Amino acid sequence: MVKLTIDGREFQAEEEKTILEVASENGIHIPTLCYHEEVSPYGACRLCMVEVTRKGRKRLVASCLYPVAEGLVVRTETPEVNNIRRTVIELLLARCPDSEVVQEMAHDLGVDKPIFSLEEDNHKCILCALCTRVCQEVVGVSAITLVNRGVDRQMATPFYDFSEVCIGCGSCSFVCPTRAISFEDVGDTRVLTMPHVTMEFKLKKCSKCGKYWAPERQLEYIAKTAGIAPEAFDICPDCRD
Amino acid sequence: MERLSSPAELEKVRKSIVSKRDAKKPCITVCSGTGCHAFGCEKVSTAFQNEIKRLGLEEKVDVRTTGCHGFCERGPLVVIRPRDIFYQRVSADDAAEIISETVLKNNVIDRLLYADPNTGKKVVHEHEVPFYAGQKRFVFGNNGYIDPSSIDDYLAVGGYAALGKVLSGIKPEAVIEEIKKSGLRGRGGGGFPTGIKWESCRNAPSEDSVRYIICNADEGDPGAYMDRSLLEGNPHSVLEGMLIGAYAIGGHEGYVYVRHEYPLAVKNVRLAIKQAEEYGLLGKNILGSGFDFSIRINRGGGAFICGESSALMASLEGKVGEPRAKYIHTVEKGLWEKPTTLNNVETWANVPLIINQGADWYTKTGTANSKGTKIFSLVGKVNNTGLVEVPMGITLKEIIYDIGGGIPGGKKFKAVQTGGPSGGVIPDSLINLPVDFDELTKSGSMMGSGGMIVMDEDNCMVDIAKYFIGFLEGESCGKCVPCREGLKRMREILDGISEGRGKEGDIELLERLSTTLTDGALCALGSTAPNPVLSTIRYFRDEYEAHIKEKRCPAGVCKELITYQIIKEKCPGCGLCIKSCPSEAITSGGKKQPVILDQEKCIKCGACYDVCKLGAVKVS
């Protein structure tokens, strides 16, 4: 355990934890868009930047990645920190003007109108890579990835086509902070809409109630990875005892 | 070749190589560096070889194809050793005459000598050429003497003696201490003290004692080719440095991460590794000491970001070359999460020098906190383009005027850009600045890996900033928001300013975006990227204001803000400009009458301006 100070309050924390984890466990809010506790931290959005002082040296760091240390002094809001957050949200607002999440966060950070020209065809994607990380680390299929470099970077399926390994689980949509990925179950089909591709998945019909309840590919994947007999999924959870 | 089993045996082999060589035997060294290749040096070498064969002089005269000598401006370069006679702009046709006159009769061929452009005086010997006279070629010097494909050549000039020395009983800790004492700092850009890096890596816990050594040869700065020339010209010196580093930190595996676009460097390093393995200088039980070390080559795909250490390691692991936060240093958790020491090519090449001559000798050169020499790639608006190795603390003025021979065409020096694309520009008022890590940083630029681009009065500083920001925008990996989105917006603002759409507040917005990158970007590419903008605003704010407020480009570069005009009084109607104009904007005004330029058709390419020798075309 180490002792550290965040915004004037003293905390004890386990050494492996990051500043962001300790802060959020203790009710101190640090804004972020690319962090999710279920996947490895990435440090891309830079909204969670904070000021740390350690051994007399002051610097700005990404709190989602910076490990806590004995005697660390953290300030979550300083003029420098606020400048980064404000500018980052201005940049994201210009990139994704239609994203309500970005708009709200911009408002919270005191940005009411965009200062840069707005991107058309913006798809609401801020390239936080939560979708690709959850797909790789949690689901374990890597059906999507980030392609190209720099300003040309995009979240995509291989060749912008139907991803052969995608199981249609929708975890990517679940973690997407800006709702750039969504899905809808229409009749016997799940339609998964991503910024540059739309994919359709056949849904499994419950042999008891007749409801379409989950993508067949997803159930096959679960059966295979968990070693469960595929027949176990003939009945939907609602119809089980 | 049998594997050498002890340092003593290495010295024996060295003695035997040296004894077989006659120091007085004429040796024609032909520079085969990147620049001379472009000038056709291969044909020159072949011509020498053919002529020697024809005359049956194989036993009496050596021809040696060497690495880059540095004076690329005057290539192909040929030096006749041991007399040190320096010939420049040599063609294949000169080979026979050089052999018959200079090699056989000791006559100097006047037309091939270098003439000092300032005095017109002809210079006979290499060391007297002003370009070389001001340099201290500790690291780069052997390039001109050895054939990079011959390990015997390297051994003949004392190669692997430093390795032999450390393996003769110097403890790894003592090696680290010597490097620390030497004050050597990383030549790749960061300037981090090498000895401290090694010590941290040696002391970092590693469960299975695995520690890696990496040579960063992913040189990507526009116009820079120092590391390329070292690897091409003296690969063994880099390998020897890595070997000593590996011994010091307790590592047994090393990688050379080199750009695939450097085929000759890849070839020469590959050959050097093979030769070193055959001699027992790489592999198991090196020189019978029990120390094992092997080196593998990994070719980079050409992404600038892969020169950043954490991105390079990701690339080496087979992942996408993207940086990660280095709050846990790579000396603790680097390649495959193991303690890793990564140094740049030039840093590694300094190591044998320090071990051989000692830290006390090494620290005699340089300034208080920057020791030794630094190789710069001196390019741009300077008479003597090339690679120069200079002592730390030398002034910019000495590099640009004494070594570089000043600005061509009688133009006025304006600024020098150092440190690669994320370096900054240093203006004329700071021309006496001593060049070292700290002084360059204080000036708003940086040492970087050693790019030095000289600019004259015809360079527009907004245009320069726009160029570098555009380069970095293209090379940003796109992972973090400030770098990906911020550089794009900075480039848009700079585009606007250079195209006459600049507005009040643009400079301030550039400054705010710059601060966001400096403070908030994920890696050093992003955090140093604003330097070209910040330094040009700092020293040339008036130029930005002229573009924004007066819609004027003082240097006459930004196309949207300039017009070309014909000065009627000066134009005799020769028609040279008519022929050069690609858009048929210039027509004849009649015999011996000034030509007529149609502004509607003019694409502002400047071809007429360049071709007119009478100064009848003006830019305004």
mmCIF file with all atom_site columns, C-alpha atoms in Angstrom, chain A residues 119-197:
data_model
loop_
_atom_site.group_PDB
_atom_site.id
_atom_site.type_symbol
_atom_site.label_atom_id
_atom_site.label_alt_id
_atom_site.label_comp_id
_atom_site.label_asym_id
_atom_site.label_entity_id
_atom_site.label_seq_id
_atom_site.pdbx_PDB_ins_code
_atom_site.Cartn_x
_atom_site.Cartn_y
_atom_site.Cartn_z
_atom_site.occupancy
_atom_site.B_iso_or_equiv
_atom_site.pdbx_formal_charge
_atom_site.auth_seq_id
_atom_site.auth_comp_id
_atom_site.auth_asym_id
_atom_site.auth_atom_id
_atom_site.pdbx_PDB_model_num
ATOM 1  C CA . GLU A 1 119 ? -16.246 17.581  -40.166 1.00 0.00 ? 119 GLU A CA 1
ATOM 2  C CA . GLU A 1 120 ? -18.948 16.311  -42.405 1.00 0.00 ? 120 GLU A CA 1
ATOM 3  C CA . ASP A 1 121 ? -19.632 12.592  -42.498 1.00 0.00 ? 121 ASP A CA 1
ATOM 4  C CA . ASN A 1 122 ? -18.268 12.249  -38.998 1.00 0.00 ? 122 ASN A CA 1
ATOM 5  C CA . HIS A 1 123 ? -19.791 8.922   -37.892 1.00 0.00 ? 123 HIS A CA 1
ATOM 6  C CA . LYS A 1 124 ? -19.529 9.969   -34.227 1.00 0.00 ? 124 LYS A CA 1
ATOM 7  C CA . CYS A 1 125 ? -16.366 7.842   -33.870 1.00 0.00 ? 125 CYS A CA 1
ATOM 8  C CA . ILE A 1 126 ? -13.623 9.427   -31.744 1.00 0.00 ? 126 ILE A CA 1
ATOM 9  C CA . LEU A 1 127 ? -11.183 6.502   -32.297 1.00 0.00 ? 127 LEU A CA 1
ATOM 10 C CA . CYS A 1 128 ? -10.949 5.701   -28.584 1.00 0.00 ? 128 CYS A CA 1
ATOM 11 C CA . ALA A 1 129 ? -10.387 2.018   -29.476 1.00 0.00 ? 129 ALA A CA 1
ATOM 12 C CA . LEU A 1 130 ? -12.701 0.777   -26.716 1.00 0.00 ? 130 LEU A CA 1
ATOM 13 C CA . CYS A 1 131 ? -14.541 -1.338  -29.298 1.00 0.00 ? 131 CYS A CA 1
ATOM 14 C CA . THR A 1 132 ? -11.396 -2.950  -30.650 1.00 0.00 ? 132 THR A CA 1
ATOM 15 C CA . ARG A 1 133 ? -10.003 -3.522  -27.168 1.00 0.00 ? 133 ARG A CA 1
ATOM 16 C CA . VAL A 1 134 ? -13.189 -5.139  -25.879 1.00 0.00 ? 134 VAL A CA 1
ATOM 17 C CA . CYS A 1 135 ? -13.407 -7.293  -28.996 1.00 0.00 ? 135 CYS A CA 1
ATOM 18 C CA . GLN A 1 136 ? -9.838  -8.495  -28.531 1.00 0.00 ? 136 GLN A CA 1
ATOM 19 C CA . GLU A 1 137 ? -9.477  -8.648  -24.767 1.00 0.00 ? 137 GLU A CA 1
ATOM 20 C CA . VAL A 1 138 ? -12.959 -9.539  -23.526 1.00 0.00 ? 138 VAL A CA 1
ATOM 21 C CA . VAL A 1 139 ? -14.698 -11.277 -26.415 1.00 0.00 ? 139 VAL A CA 1
ATOM 22 C CA . GLY A 1 140 ? -11.463 -12.685 -27.774 1.00 0.00 ? 140 GLY A CA 1
ATOM 23 C CA . VAL A 1 141 ? -12.196 -12.591 -31.488 1.00 0.00 ? 141 VAL A CA 1
ATOM 24 C CA . SER A 1 142 ? -10.540 -9.390  -32.858 1.00 0.00 ? 142 SER A CA 1
ATOM 25 C CA . ALA A 1 143 ? -13.242 -8.911  -35.465 1.00 0.00 ? 143 ALA A CA 1
ATOM 26 C CA . ILE A 1 144 ? -12.507 -5.206  -35.746 1.00 0.00 ? 144 ILE A CA 1
ATOM 27 C CA . THR A 1 145 ? -9.378  -3.110  -35.602 1.00 0.00 ? 145 THR A CA 1
ATOM 28 C CA . LEU A 1 146 ? -8.029  0.353   -36.215 1.00 0.00 ? 146 LEU A CA 1
ATOM 29 C CA . VAL A 1 147 ? -6.693  0.823   -39.703 1.00 0.00 ? 147 VAL A CA 1
ATOM 30 C CA . ASN A 1 148 ? -4.511  3.468   -41.389 1.00 0.00 ? 148 ASN A CA 1
ATOM 31 C CA . ARG A 1 149 ? -2.425  6.118   -39.699 1.00 0.00 ? 149 ARG A CA 1
ATOM 32 C CA . GLY A 1 150 ? -2.923  9.597   -38.291 1.00 0.00 ? 150 GLY A CA 1
ATOM 33 C CA . VAL A 1 151 ? -5.793  11.612  -39.716 1.00 0.00 ? 151 VAL A CA 1
ATOM 34 C CA . ASP A 1 152 ? -6.724  8.667   -41.934 1.00 0.00 ? 152 ASP A CA 1
ATOM 35 C CA . ARG A 1 153 ? -7.177  6.361   -38.962 1.00 0.00 ? 153 ARG A CA 1
ATOM 36 C CA . GLN A 1 154 ? -10.464 4.496   -38.876 1.00 0.00 ? 154 GLN A CA 1
ATOM 37 C CA . MET A 1 155 ? -12.139 1.781   -36.920 1.00 0.00 ? 155 MET A CA 1
ATOM 38 C CA . ALA A 1 156 ? -12.927 -0.960  -39.402 1.00 0.00 ? 156 ALA A CA 1
ATOM 39 C CA . THR A 1 157 ? -13.530 -4.599  -40.196 1.00 0.00 ? 157 THR A CA 1
ATOM 40 C CA . PRO A 1 158 ? -11.050 -6.338  -42.519 1.00 0.00 ? 158 PRO A CA 1
ATOM 41 C CA . PHE A 1 159 ? -11.367 -4.746  -45.975 1.00 0.00 ? 159 PHE A CA 1
ATOM 42 C CA . TYR A 1 160 ? -14.423 -2.805  -44.741 1.00 0.00 ? 160 TYR A CA 1
ATOM 43 C CA . ASP A 1 161 ? -16.438 -5.942  -45.389 1.00 0.00 ? 161 ASP A CA 1
ATOM 44 C CA . PHE A 1 162 ? -18.350 -8.478  -43.336 1.00 0.00 ? 162 PHE A CA 1
ATOM 45 C CA . SER A 1 163 ? -15.962 -9.643  -40.643 1.00 0.00 ? 163 SER A CA 1
ATOM 46 C CA . GLU A 1 164 ? -15.785 -13.411 -40.878 1.00 0.00 ? 164 GLU A CA 1
ATOM 47 C CA . VAL A 1 165 ? -14.908 -13.806 -37.210 1.00 0.00 ? 165 VAL A CA 1
ATOM 48 C CA . CYS A 1 166 ? -17.460 -11.359 -35.818 1.00 0.00 ? 166 CYS A CA 1
ATOM 49 C CA . ILE A 1 167 ? -20.038 -13.138 -33.653 1.00 0.00 ? 167 ILE A CA 1
ATOM 50 C CA . GLY A 1 168 ? -22.444 -10.197 -33.575 1.00 0.00 ? 168 GLY A CA 1
ATOM 51 C CA . CYS A 1 169 ? -22.363 -9.977  -29.781 1.00 0.00 ? 169 CYS A CA 1
ATOM 52 C CA . GLY A 1 170 ? -22.574 -6.184  -29.766 1.00 0.00 ? 170 GLY A CA 1
ATOM 53 C CA . SER A 1 171 ? -19.980 -5.690  -27.021 1.00 0.00 ? 171 SER A CA 1
ATOM 54 C CA . CYS A 1 172 ? -18.401 -3.009  -29.182 1.00 0.00 ? 172 CYS A CA 1
ATOM 55 C CA . SER A 1 173 ? -21.656 -1.138  -29.250 1.00 0.00 ? 173 SER A CA 1
ATOM 56 C CA . PHE A 1 174 ? -22.052 -1.581  -25.497 1.00 0.00 ? 174 PHE A CA 1
ATOM 57 C CA . VAL A 1 175 ? -18.693 0.078   -24.691 1.00 0.00 ? 175 VAL A CA 1
ATOM 58 C CA . CYS A 1 176 ? -18.784 2.747   -27.413 1.00 0.00 ? 176 CYS A CA 1
ATOM 59 C CA . PRO A 1 177 ? -18.880 6.032   -25.504 1.00 0.00 ? 177 PRO A CA 1
ATOM 60 C CA . THR A 1 178 ? -20.271 8.082   -28.382 1.00 0.00 ? 178 THR A CA 1
ATOM 61 C CA . ARG A 1 179 ? -22.806 5.616   -29.801 1.00 0.00 ? 179 ARG A CA 1
ATOM 62 C CA . ALA A 1 180 ? -20.892 5.394   -33.039 1.00 0.00 ? 180 ALA A CA 1
ATOM 63 C CA . ILE A 1 181 ? -21.697 1.666   -33.115 1.00 0.00 ? 181 ILE A CA 1
ATOM 64 C CA . SER A 1 182 ? -25.268 0.467   -32.674 1.00 0.00 ? 182 SER A CA 1
ATOM 65 C CA . PHE A 1 183 ? -27.340 -2.641  -33.290 1.00 0.00 ? 183 PHE A CA 1
ATOM 66 C CA . GLU A 1 184 ? -30.978 -3.491  -33.685 1.00 0.00 ? 184 GLU A CA 1
ATOM 67 C CA . ASP A 1 185 ? -32.743 -6.847  -33.744 1.00 0.00 ? 185 ASP A CA 1
ATOM 68 C CA . VAL A 1 186 ? -35.323 -6.866  -36.507 1.00 0.00 ? 186 VAL A CA 1
ATOM 69 C CA . GLY A 1 187 ? -37.295 -10.088 -36.786 1.00 0.00 ? 187 GLY A CA 1
ATOM 70 C CA . ASP A 1 188 ? -34.794 -12.913 -37.165 1.00 0.00 ? 188 ASP A CA 1
ATOM 71 C CA . THR A 1 189 ? -31.861 -10.617 -37.923 1.00 0.00 ? 189 THR A CA 1
ATOM 72 C CA . ARG A 1 190 ? -29.453 -8.518  -35.895 1.00 0.00 ? 190 ARG A CA 1
ATOM 73 C CA . VAL A 1 191 ? -28.225 -5.466  -37.792 1.00 0.00 ? 191 VAL A CA 1
ATOM 74 C CA . LEU A 1 192 ? -24.912 -4.157  -36.431 1.00 0.00 ? 192 LEU A CA 1
ATOM 75 C CA . THR A 1 193 ? -24.081 -0.685  -37.720 1.00 0.00 ? 193 THR A CA 1
ATOM 76 C CA . MET A 1 194 ? -20.505 0.512   -37.546 1.00 0.00 ? 194 MET A CA 1
ATOM 77 C CA . PRO A 1 195 ? -19.059 3.731   -38.976 1.00 0.00 ? 195 PRO A CA 1
ATOM 78 C CA . HIS A 1 196 ? -17.905 2.110   -42.224 1.00 0.00 ? 196 HIS A CA 1
ATOM 79 C CA . VAL A 1 197 ? -19.775 -1.162  -42.438 1.00 0.00 ? 197 VAL A CA 1
#
